[in-house]
Amino acid sequence: MGERDLVITDGLGEPQAGEVLALAEAATRRDGVAPLSEQSLLTLRAGRAHALLVLEDGAVAAYAHVDPVPEEDGGGASGELVVHPDRRGRGHGRALLRALREEARGPLRVWAHGDLPAAAALAGSEGLRRVRVLLQMRRPFDGTPLPEVTVPDGVQIRAFEVGRDEDAWLRVNGRAFADHPEQGAWTLEDVRARQNEPWFDPAGLFLAERDGQVIGFHWTKVHPEPVGEVYVVGVDPSAQGLGLGRVLTLVGLHHLRERGLPAVMLYVDEANRPAVRLYESLGFTRHAVDVMYGAPPVA
Ligand SMILES: CC(C)(COP(=O)(O)OP(=O)(O)OC[C@H]1O[C@@H](n2cnc3c(N)ncnc32)[C@H](O)[C@@H]1OP(=O)(O)O)[C@@H](O)C(=O)NCCC(=O)NCCS
C-alpha cells in the first residue's frame, strides 16, 4: 500500500468532488447498493460537504462526510463512509471511521446502506451499536390479487379536504405517533409544506371517521419513478385493534393500483414487527435495507 493521508475539508472542489462521485459509483457497482444518500450526493456536488478523505499516493481511496444533527432530532452528528472497492482491506475504513468519530465531537450515527457484512464487521469491531434498521419494502401490481376492502361497521372512509381536515389529522397523527418523535411532532407548518409539494394530492390522503371523528388515516404518495408509496398510516389509540390499519392500507393500495402504477413501496422500522407482518401479509417483500450505527462520543 502507498502512503495514507487524511484530509478534512469544507470545500471539496473539482476535481476531487468528481473523484469522490466516481468512487461512489464504483462502490455501487461492486456492492449493488449506493453508499451515499441522495441528499449527501447533492451536498457533495454543491461543494458544501464537510468531507474527510483518505488519499493513497494522492488519489482518493476513501470518503466520508459528517453533518450536525439538529437538537430536536437528538443532536450529535451523522455521517456515511465508503472505501473504493479496489482499495479495501488496507485499513482505510477503520482509519476513516476513527477520524469520523473524532470529527463528530459528540455522539455519531453512521448510515450503512445495504447491511453489507464488511460494514457490520467494521462497525462491530469499533464498538458501534445497531441503533435502527430501516427496511424499504415493495409490492408489484403485477396481477397478484389485492384483497377487497371490508370497512368495519360504523366507520366511513373519505378523502382529505384541504383547509378543513388539517387539525383533525394533526390530532390523530400526534396520538398515533406519540412514541415516534419525528412523525409525532408534525405541526400545521409541516402539513402545509407537504401540501405545497408537486406530488401532494388530497384524493390520495384517506381519512377514517367514526361518529364524525377522524380516527385514522393513510397518506399515499406518487413518485415520478413511477412508484406509489404508503407514506404514513396512523390509527388513533382509541381505535387500534379493530383492523383499521389493514383496511386503510388496502384502501390506499387500491387507489395506487387504479392510478396504473407498476408497484408500491414503503419504509418501515424492522423492529416494528406488527407493521412488517401486516405489509408481508399484503404481498410486500424486503427490497432494500439501511442500518444506522450509533457511536458514543470519543473519550
Ligand atoms: C465497510 C468498508 C468501509 C470497509 O472498508 P475497508 O477499508 O475495506 O476496511 P478496513 O481495511 O479498515 O477493515 C476494517 C475491518 O472491516 C472488516 N471487513 C473488511 N472487509 C471485510 C469483508 N469483506 N468481510 C467481512 N469483514 C470485513 C474487518 O472486521 C476488518 O478488520 P480486520 O482487518 O481487523 O479483520 C467498505 O467495505 C465500504 O466502503 N463498504 C461500502 C460502504 C459502507 O457500507 N459503509 C458503511 C460503513 S459502517
mmCIF file of C-alpha atoms and ligand atoms in Angstrom:
data_model
loop_
_atom_site.group_PDB
_atom_site.id
_atom_site.type_symbol
_atom_site.label_atom_id
_atom_site.label_comp_id
_atom_site.label_asym_id
_atom_site.label_seq_id
_atom_site.Cartn_x
_atom_site.Cartn_y
_atom_site.Cartn_z
ATOM 1 C CA MET A 1 0.000 0.000 0.000
ATOM 2 C CA GLY A 2 1.168 3.552 -0.727
ATOM 3 C CA GLU A 3 1.260 6.472 1.663
ATOM 4 C CA ARG A 4 -2.020 7.213 3.524
ATOM 5 C CA ASP A 5 -3.006 10.842 4.101
ATOM 6 C CA LEU A 6 -6.120 12.064 5.821
ATOM 7 C CA VAL A 7 -7.618 15.339 4.622
ATOM 8 C CA ILE A 8 -10.517 17.122 6.322
ATOM 9 C CA THR A 9 -12.129 19.935 4.345
ATOM 10 C CA ASP A 10 -15.271 22.016 3.999
ATOM 11 C CA GLY A 11 -14.664 22.993 0.422
ATOM 12 C CA LEU A 12 -14.263 19.976 -1.809
ATOM 13 C CA GLY A 13 -13.692 21.469 -5.245
ATOM 14 C CA GLU A 14 -13.266 19.842 -8.617
ATOM 15 C CA PRO A 15 -11.559 17.549 -9.466
ATOM 16 C CA GLN A 16 -11.740 15.840 -6.042
ATOM 17 C CA ALA A 17 -15.547 16.000 -5.848
ATOM 18 C CA GLY A 18 -15.588 14.264 -9.249
ATOM 19 C CA GLU A 19 -13.184 11.602 -7.942
ATOM 20 C CA VAL A 20 -15.487 11.003 -4.960
ATOM 21 C CA LEU A 21 -18.530 10.648 -7.240
ATOM 22 C CA ALA A 22 -16.620 8.121 -9.379
ATOM 23 C CA LEU A 23 -15.598 6.265 -6.195
ATOM 24 C CA ALA A 24 -19.246 6.137 -5.064
ATOM 25 C CA GLU A 25 -20.283 4.796 -8.486
ATOM 26 C CA ALA A 26 -17.569 2.111 -8.384
ATOM 27 C CA ALA A 27 -18.769 1.087 -4.903
ATOM 28 C CA THR A 28 -22.379 0.969 -6.146
ATOM 29 C CA ARG A 29 -21.363 -1.370 -8.989
ATOM 30 C CA ARG A 30 -19.381 -3.620 -6.636
ATOM 31 C CA ASP A 31 -21.795 -3.690 -3.690
ATOM 32 C CA GLY A 32 -25.119 -3.487 -5.568
ATOM 33 C CA VAL A 33 -26.178 -0.588 -3.366
ATOM 34 C CA ALA A 34 -25.286 3.120 -3.306
ATOM 35 C CA PRO A 35 -23.078 4.066 -0.311
ATOM 36 C CA LEU A 36 -24.221 7.712 -0.129
ATOM 37 C CA SER A 37 -27.770 9.016 0.179
ATOM 38 C CA GLU A 38 -29.317 11.265 -2.444
ATOM 39 C CA GLN A 39 -29.058 14.200 -0.025
ATOM 40 C CA SER A 40 -25.315 13.595 0.541
ATOM 41 C CA LEU A 41 -24.684 13.498 -3.207
ATOM 42 C CA LEU A 42 -26.498 16.829 -3.626
ATOM 43 C CA THR A 43 -24.397 18.416 -0.858
ATOM 44 C CA LEU A 44 -21.223 16.966 -2.362
ATOM 45 C CA ARG A 45 -21.998 18.244 -5.876
ATOM 46 C CA ALA A 46 -22.817 21.681 -4.440
ATOM 47 C CA GLY A 47 -19.339 21.731 -2.811
ATOM 48 C CA ARG A 48 -20.852 22.040 0.677
ATOM 49 C CA ALA A 49 -19.951 18.690 2.262
ATOM 50 C CA HIS A 50 -17.891 18.569 5.436
ATOM 51 C CA ALA A 51 -15.632 15.909 3.979
ATOM 52 C CA LEU A 52 -12.955 13.515 5.191
ATOM 53 C CA LEU A 53 -10.758 11.970 2.524
ATOM 54 C CA VAL A 54 -8.196 9.202 2.657
ATOM 55 C CA LEU A 55 -5.621 9.770 -0.069
ATOM 56 C CA GLU A 56 -3.385 6.938 -1.204
ATOM 57 C CA ASP A 57 -0.464 8.357 -3.155
ATOM 58 C CA GLY A 58 -2.599 11.436 -3.818
ATOM 59 C CA ALA A 59 -5.643 9.546 -5.175
ATOM 60 C CA VAL A 60 -8.955 9.437 -3.260
ATOM 61 C CA ALA A 61 -9.138 5.965 -1.695
ATOM 62 C CA ALA A 62 -11.998 6.621 0.742
ATOM 63 C CA TYR A 63 -14.538 9.302 1.524
ATOM 64 C CA ALA A 64 -16.706 10.215 4.492
ATOM 65 C CA HIS A 65 -18.830 13.191 5.389
ATOM 66 C CA VAL A 66 -20.291 14.342 8.669
ATOM 67 C CA ASP A 67 -23.283 16.620 9.317
ATOM 68 C CA PRO A 68 -24.612 18.051 12.561
ATOM 69 C CA VAL A 69 -27.960 16.586 13.689
ATOM 70 C CA PRO A 70 -30.416 19.268 14.926
ATOM 71 C CA GLU A 71 -31.088 19.262 18.700
ATOM 72 C CA GLU A 72 -34.785 18.418 18.155
ATOM 73 C CA ASP A 73 -33.696 15.232 16.340
ATOM 74 C CA GLY A 74 -31.437 14.172 19.185
ATOM 75 C CA GLY A 75 -28.303 16.238 18.477
ATOM 76 C CA GLY A 76 -24.821 14.913 17.735
ATOM 77 C CA ALA A 77 -23.678 14.202 14.195
ATOM 78 C CA SER A 78 -24.453 11.798 11.381
ATOM 79 C CA GLY A 79 -22.290 10.561 8.544
ATOM 80 C CA GLU A 80 -21.570 7.996 5.855
ATOM 81 C CA LEU A 81 -18.290 6.463 4.734
ATOM 82 C CA VAL A 82 -17.124 4.475 1.740
ATOM 83 C CA VAL A 83 -13.844 2.918 0.608
ATOM 84 C CA HIS A 84 -13.054 2.448 -3.092
ATOM 85 C CA PRO A 85 -13.673 -1.229 -3.963
ATOM 86 C CA ASP A 86 -10.102 -1.652 -5.275
ATOM 87 C CA ARG A 87 -8.592 -0.182 -2.101
ATOM 88 C CA ARG A 88 -10.437 -2.150 0.576
ATOM 89 C CA GLY A 89 -8.873 -4.397 3.207
ATOM 90 C CA ARG A 90 -5.963 -1.990 3.780
ATOM 91 C CA GLY A 91 -7.199 -0.338 6.976
ATOM 92 C CA HIS A 92 -8.660 2.745 5.275
ATOM 93 C CA GLY A 93 -12.197 2.030 6.516
ATOM 94 C CA ARG A 94 -11.104 1.699 10.120
ATOM 95 C CA ALA A 95 -8.862 4.790 9.946
ATOM 96 C CA LEU A 96 -11.638 6.844 8.391
ATOM 97 C CA LEU A 97 -14.281 5.672 10.865
ATOM 98 C CA ARG A 98 -11.994 6.683 13.763
ATOM 99 C CA ALA A 99 -11.374 10.086 12.175
ATOM 100 C CA LEU A 100 -15.123 10.499 11.619
ATOM 101 C CA ARG A 101 -15.786 9.837 15.290
ATOM 102 C CA GLU A 102 -13.184 12.424 16.335
ATOM 103 C CA GLU A 103 -14.645 14.908 13.877
ATOM 104 C CA ALA A 104 -18.195 14.367 15.193
ATOM 105 C CA ARG A 105 -17.127 15.882 18.553
ATOM 106 C CA GLY A 106 -20.004 14.056 20.254
ATOM 107 C CA PRO A 107 -22.285 11.094 19.594
ATOM 108 C CA LEU A 108 -22.244 9.919 15.964
ATOM 109 C CA ARG A 109 -24.689 7.973 13.801
ATOM 110 C CA VAL A 110 -23.354 6.254 10.698
ATOM 111 C CA TRP A 111 -25.736 5.062 7.988
ATOM 112 C CA ALA A 112 -24.671 1.856 6.238
ATOM 113 C CA HIS A 113 -26.737 1.171 3.139
ATOM 114 C CA GLY A 114 -27.404 -2.455 2.253
ATOM 115 C CA ASP A 115 -26.345 -4.050 5.566
ATOM 116 C CA LEU A 116 -23.160 -5.478 3.999
ATOM 117 C CA PRO A 117 -21.006 -7.900 6.038
ATOM 118 C CA ALA A 118 -17.869 -5.703 5.829
ATOM 119 C CA ALA A 119 -19.728 -2.724 7.299
ATOM 120 C CA ALA A 120 -21.248 -4.856 10.063
ATOM 121 C CA ALA A 121 -17.825 -6.300 10.946
ATOM 122 C CA LEU A 122 -16.073 -2.931 10.934
ATOM 123 C CA ALA A 123 -18.794 -1.208 12.968
ATOM 124 C CA GLY A 124 -18.964 -4.098 15.450
ATOM 125 C CA SER A 125 -15.194 -4.214 15.956
ATOM 126 C CA GLU A 126 -15.157 -0.440 16.618
ATOM 127 C CA GLY A 127 -17.835 -0.819 19.312
ATOM 128 C CA LEU A 128 -20.721 0.716 17.332
ATOM 129 C CA ARG A 129 -24.260 -0.461 18.028
ATOM 130 C CA ARG A 130 -27.015 -1.180 15.503
ATOM 131 C CA VAL A 131 -29.480 1.523 16.525
ATOM 132 C CA ARG A 132 -32.035 1.309 13.770
ATOM 133 C CA VAL A 133 -32.716 -0.874 10.759
ATOM 134 C CA LEU A 134 -34.887 0.805 8.160
ATOM 135 C CA LEU A 135 -36.468 -1.515 5.595
ATOM 136 C CA GLN A 136 -37.752 -0.498 2.223
ATOM 137 C CA MET A 137 -40.466 -2.985 1.260
ATOM 138 C CA ARG A 138 -42.072 -3.225 -2.172
ATOM 139 C CA ARG A 139 -45.055 -4.885 -3.771
ATOM 140 C CA PRO A 140 -45.599 -5.080 -7.531
ATOM 141 C CA PHE A 141 -49.064 -4.527 -9.028
ATOM 142 C CA ASP A 142 -48.425 -7.385 -11.434
ATOM 143 C CA GLY A 143 -51.736 -9.163 -11.110
ATOM 144 C CA THR A 144 -51.041 -10.590 -7.632
ATOM 145 C CA PRO A 145 -54.543 -10.314 -6.196
ATOM 146 C CA LEU A 146 -55.191 -7.472 -3.767
ATOM 147 C CA PRO A 147 -57.733 -8.369 -1.058
ATOM 148 C CA GLU A 148 -61.040 -6.466 -1.219
ATOM 149 C CA VAL A 149 -61.669 -3.838 1.447
ATOM 150 C CA THR A 150 -64.266 -4.509 4.151
ATOM 151 C CA VAL A 151 -64.799 -1.366 6.203
ATOM 152 C CA PRO A 152 -65.858 -2.087 9.837
ATOM 153 C CA ASP A 153 -69.468 -1.143 10.772
ATOM 154 C CA GLY A 154 -69.845 2.476 11.831
ATOM 155 C CA VAL A 155 -66.629 3.582 10.083
ATOM 156 C CA GLN A 156 -66.579 5.751 6.951
ATOM 157 C CA ILE A 157 -63.597 6.332 4.686
ATOM 158 C CA ARG A 158 -63.302 9.590 2.757
ATOM 159 C CA ALA A 159 -60.642 11.773 1.128
ATOM 160 C CA PHE A 160 -58.942 14.652 2.949
ATOM 161 C CA GLU A 161 -60.325 18.162 2.381
ATOM 162 C CA VAL A 162 -57.679 20.892 2.302
ATOM 163 C CA GLY A 163 -58.480 23.774 4.667
ATOM 164 C CA ARG A 164 -60.885 21.658 6.749
ATOM 165 C CA ASP A 165 -59.185 18.474 7.955
ATOM 166 C CA GLU A 166 -55.698 19.666 8.960
ATOM 167 C CA ASP A 167 -56.391 19.983 12.711
ATOM 168 C CA ALA A 168 -58.178 16.628 12.945
ATOM 169 C CA TRP A 169 -55.359 14.967 11.011
ATOM 170 C CA LEU A 170 -52.709 16.530 13.274
ATOM 171 C CA ARG A 171 -54.539 15.349 16.390
ATOM 172 C CA VAL A 172 -54.682 11.716 15.230
ATOM 173 C CA ASN A 173 -51.109 11.837 13.894
ATOM 174 C CA GLY A 174 -49.830 13.151 17.235
ATOM 175 C CA ARG A 175 -51.724 10.467 19.173
ATOM 176 C CA ALA A 176 -50.858 7.583 16.830
ATOM 177 C CA PHE A 177 -47.153 8.508 16.766
ATOM 178 C CA ALA A 178 -46.783 9.656 20.396
ATOM 179 C CA ASP A 179 -43.760 7.307 20.706
ATOM 180 C CA HIS A 180 -42.214 8.351 17.403
ATOM 181 C CA PRO A 181 -40.501 11.718 17.986
ATOM 182 C CA GLU A 182 -40.122 12.827 14.343
ATOM 183 C CA GLN A 183 -43.518 11.817 12.942
ATOM 184 C CA GLY A 184 -45.497 12.554 16.115
ATOM 185 C CA ALA A 185 -44.243 16.152 16.363
ATOM 186 C CA TRP A 186 -45.552 17.326 12.982
ATOM 187 C CA THR A 187 -47.182 20.768 13.056
ATOM 188 C CA LEU A 188 -49.537 22.608 10.729
ATOM 189 C CA GLU A 189 -46.446 24.015 9.038
ATOM 190 C CA ASP A 190 -45.181 20.504 8.274
ATOM 191 C CA VAL A 191 -48.544 19.616 6.713
ATOM 192 C CA ARG A 192 -48.689 22.837 4.682
ATOM 193 C CA ALA A 193 -45.121 22.276 3.413
ATOM 194 C CA ARG A 194 -46.213 18.910 2.017
ATOM 195 C CA GLN A 195 -49.437 20.314 0.601
ATOM 196 C CA ASN A 196 -47.246 22.678 -1.443
ATOM 197 C CA GLU A 197 -45.199 19.798 -2.914
ATOM 198 C CA PRO A 198 -45.955 18.852 -6.520
ATOM 199 C CA TRP A 199 -46.789 15.265 -5.513
ATOM 200 C CA PHE A 200 -49.462 16.264 -2.967
ATOM 201 C CA ASP A 201 -52.932 15.001 -3.890
ATOM 202 C CA PRO A 202 -55.757 15.151 -1.321
ATOM 203 C CA ALA A 203 -57.535 12.357 -3.251
ATOM 204 C CA GLY A 204 -54.671 10.071 -2.117
ATOM 205 C CA LEU A 205 -54.949 11.015 1.577
ATOM 206 C CA PHE A 206 -57.673 8.879 3.149
ATOM 207 C CA LEU A 207 -59.375 9.532 6.485
ATOM 208 C CA ALA A 208 -61.364 7.019 8.562
ATOM 209 C CA GLU A 209 -64.175 8.551 10.621
ATOM 210 C CA ARG A 210 -66.449 7.243 13.371
ATOM 211 C CA ASP A 211 -69.273 9.386 14.821
ATOM 212 C CA GLY A 212 -67.887 12.362 12.896
ATOM 213 C CA GLN A 213 -64.425 11.978 14.482
ATOM 214 C CA VAL A 214 -61.276 11.217 12.495
ATOM 215 C CA ILE A 215 -59.763 8.014 13.939
ATOM 216 C CA GLY A 216 -57.197 7.030 11.320
ATOM 217 C CA PHE A 217 -55.606 7.906 8.001
ATOM 218 C CA HIS A 218 -53.495 6.671 5.118
ATOM 219 C CA TRP A 219 -51.444 9.238 3.238
ATOM 220 C CA THR A 220 -50.193 7.899 -0.111
ATOM 221 C CA LYS A 221 -47.612 9.461 -2.383
ATOM 222 C CA VAL A 222 -46.696 9.003 -6.040
ATOM 223 C CA HIS A 223 -43.014 9.232 -7.053
ATOM 224 C CA PRO A 224 -42.014 10.154 -10.616
ATOM 225 C CA GLU A 225 -40.113 6.820 -10.952
ATOM 226 C CA PRO A 226 -43.103 5.917 -11.204
ATOM 227 C CA VAL A 227 -43.868 4.094 -7.976
ATOM 228 C CA GLY A 228 -46.519 4.600 -5.317
ATOM 229 C CA GLU A 229 -45.689 4.906 -1.636
ATOM 230 C CA VAL A 230 -47.509 4.060 1.546
ATOM 231 C CA TYR A 231 -46.299 7.364 3.010
ATOM 232 C CA VAL A 232 -47.854 7.330 6.511
ATOM 233 C CA VAL A 233 -50.566 5.156 8.058
ATOM 234 C CA GLY A 234 -51.824 6.105 11.511
ATOM 235 C CA VAL A 235 -54.666 4.865 13.711
ATOM 236 C CA ASP A 236 -55.821 6.677 16.856
ATOM 237 C CA PRO A 237 -55.024 4.617 20.001
ATOM 238 C CA SER A 238 -58.781 4.597 20.825
ATOM 239 C CA ALA A 239 -59.456 2.748 17.567
ATOM 240 C CA GLN A 240 -56.468 0.385 17.463
ATOM 241 C CA GLY A 241 -57.132 -3.348 17.346
ATOM 242 C CA LEU A 242 -60.153 -3.108 15.009
ATOM 243 C CA GLY A 243 -58.138 -3.959 11.917
ATOM 244 C CA LEU A 244 -58.336 -0.372 10.725
ATOM 245 C CA GLY A 245 -54.609 -0.233 9.876
ATOM 246 C CA ARG A 246 -55.088 -3.055 7.385
ATOM 247 C CA VAL A 247 -58.299 -1.531 5.983
ATOM 248 C CA LEU A 248 -56.696 1.893 5.489
ATOM 249 C CA THR A 249 -53.566 0.388 3.942
ATOM 250 C CA LEU A 250 -55.707 -1.578 1.482
ATOM 251 C CA VAL A 251 -57.812 1.478 0.558
ATOM 252 C CA GLY A 252 -54.611 3.300 -0.387
ATOM 253 C CA LEU A 253 -53.208 0.305 -2.282
ATOM 254 C CA HIS A 254 -56.400 0.028 -4.388
ATOM 255 C CA HIS A 255 -56.153 3.752 -5.102
ATOM 256 C CA LEU A 256 -52.491 3.479 -6.219
ATOM 257 C CA ARG A 257 -53.218 0.422 -8.381
ATOM 258 C CA GLU A 258 -56.135 2.210 -10.066
ATOM 259 C CA ARG A 259 -53.741 5.006 -10.984
ATOM 260 C CA GLY A 260 -51.879 2.475 -13.122
ATOM 261 C CA LEU A 261 -48.665 2.407 -11.069
ATOM 262 C CA PRO A 262 -46.457 -0.671 -11.529
ATOM 263 C CA ALA A 263 -45.542 -1.030 -7.843
ATOM 264 C CA VAL A 264 -45.775 0.438 -4.378
ATOM 265 C CA MET A 265 -43.041 0.898 -1.765
ATOM 266 C CA LEU A 266 -42.818 1.883 1.876
ATOM 267 C CA TYR A 267 -40.284 2.415 4.642
ATOM 268 C CA VAL A 268 -40.696 0.670 7.976
ATOM 269 C CA ASP A 269 -38.534 0.074 11.019
ATOM 270 C CA GLU A 270 -37.508 -3.586 11.064
ATOM 271 C CA ALA A 271 -38.187 -3.585 14.820
ATOM 272 C CA ASN A 272 -41.837 -2.718 14.177
ATOM 273 C CA ARG A 273 -42.844 -6.379 13.866
ATOM 274 C CA PRO A 274 -46.642 -5.845 13.719
ATOM 275 C CA ALA A 275 -46.244 -3.402 10.811
ATOM 276 C CA VAL A 276 -43.749 -5.616 8.942
ATOM 277 C CA ARG A 277 -46.097 -8.602 9.336
ATOM 278 C CA LEU A 278 -49.064 -6.565 8.087
ATOM 279 C CA TYR A 279 -47.157 -5.471 4.985
ATOM 280 C CA GLU A 280 -45.898 -9.019 4.346
ATOM 281 C CA SER A 281 -49.473 -10.284 4.517
ATOM 282 C CA LEU A 282 -50.356 -7.754 1.808
ATOM 283 C CA GLY A 283 -47.625 -9.053 -0.513
ATOM 284 C CA PHE A 284 -44.746 -6.705 0.333
ATOM 285 C CA THR A 285 -41.194 -8.106 0.456
ATOM 286 C CA ARG A 286 -37.842 -6.628 1.537
ATOM 287 C CA HIS A 287 -36.358 -4.522 -1.235
ATOM 288 C CA ALA A 288 -33.550 -2.579 0.478
ATOM 289 C CA VAL A 289 -32.197 -2.055 3.968
ATOM 290 C CA ASP A 290 -30.335 0.794 5.688
ATOM 291 C CA VAL A 291 -28.656 0.292 9.065
ATOM 292 C CA MET A 292 -27.969 3.149 11.441
ATOM 293 C CA TYR A 293 -24.991 2.510 13.709
ATOM 294 C CA GLY A 294 -24.602 4.585 16.845
ATOM 295 C CA ALA A 295 -21.250 5.575 18.302
ATOM 296 C CA PRO A 296 -20.847 7.170 21.727
ATOM 297 C CA PRO A 297 -18.567 10.242 21.919
ATOM 298 C CA VAL A 298 -14.844 9.508 21.683
ATOM 299 C CA ALA A 299 -13.422 9.632 25.201
HETATM 300 C C1 LIG B 1 -17.169 -1.169 5.205
HETATM 301 C C2 LIG B 1 -15.965 -0.550 4.461
HETATM 302 C C3 LIG B 1 -15.946 0.936 4.783
HETATM 303 C C4 LIG B 1 -14.670 -1.226 4.997
HETATM 304 O O1 LIG B 1 -13.544 -0.575 4.409
HETATM 305 P P1 LIG B 1 -12.077 -1.268 4.380
HETATM 306 O O2 LIG B 1 -11.108 -0.180 4.099
HETATM 307 O O3 LIG B 1 -12.088 -2.439 3.485
HETATM 308 O O4 LIG B 1 -11.938 -1.755 5.895
HETATM 309 P P2 LIG B 1 -10.554 -1.983 6.710
HETATM 310 O O5 LIG B 1 -9.477 -2.468 5.800
HETATM 311 O O6 LIG B 1 -10.255 -0.790 7.540
HETATM 312 O O7 LIG B 1 -11.004 -3.192 7.646
HETATM 313 C C5 LIG B 1 -11.653 -2.956 8.902
HETATM 314 C C6 LIG B 1 -12.487 -4.168 9.332
HETATM 315 O O8 LIG B 1 -13.633 -4.304 8.464
HETATM 316 C C7 LIG B 1 -13.993 -5.703 8.405
HETATM 317 N N1 LIG B 1 -14.005 -6.118 6.995
HETATM 318 C C8 LIG B 1 -13.419 -5.512 5.937
HETATM 319 N N2 LIG B 1 -13.725 -6.165 4.810
HETATM 320 C C9 LIG B 1 -14.485 -7.199 5.149
HETATM 321 C C10 LIG B 1 -15.159 -8.222 4.409
HETATM 322 N N3 LIG B 1 -15.061 -8.307 3.075
HETATM 323 N N4 LIG B 1 -15.911 -9.111 5.101
HETATM 324 C C11 LIG B 1 -16.026 -9.028 6.436
HETATM 325 N N5 LIG B 1 -15.438 -8.075 7.173
HETATM 326 C C12 LIG B 1 -14.674 -7.185 6.538
HETATM 327 C C13 LIG B 1 -12.989 -6.446 9.240
HETATM 328 O O9 LIG B 1 -13.517 -6.539 10.553
HETATM 329 C C14 LIG B 1 -11.789 -5.500 9.230
HETATM 330 O O10 LIG B 1 -10.988 -5.674 10.337
HETATM 331 P P3 LIG B 1 -9.717 -6.702 10.276
HETATM 332 O O11 LIG B 1 -8.936 -6.276 9.074
HETATM 333 O O12 LIG B 1 -9.025 -6.447 11.568
HETATM 334 O O13 LIG B 1 -10.304 -8.048 10.147
HETATM 335 C C15 LIG B 1 -16.028 -0.810 2.932
HETATM 336 O O14 LIG B 1 -16.275 -2.181 2.677
HETATM 337 C C16 LIG B 1 -17.087 0.001 2.208
HETATM 338 O O15 LIG B 1 -16.807 1.100 1.717
HETATM 339 N N6 LIG B 1 -18.360 -0.545 2.107
HETATM 340 C C17 LIG B 1 -19.459 0.153 1.449
HETATM 341 C C18 LIG B 1 -19.941 1.381 2.252
HETATM 342 C C19 LIG B 1 -20.458 1.042 3.663
HETATM 343 O O16 LIG B 1 -21.062 0.012 3.924
HETATM 344 N N7 LIG B 1 -20.215 1.989 4.601
HETATM 345 C C20 LIG B 1 -20.672 1.885 5.983
HETATM 346 C C21 LIG B 1 -19.500 1.598 6.906
HETATM 347 S S1 LIG B 1 -20.054 1.473 8.604
#
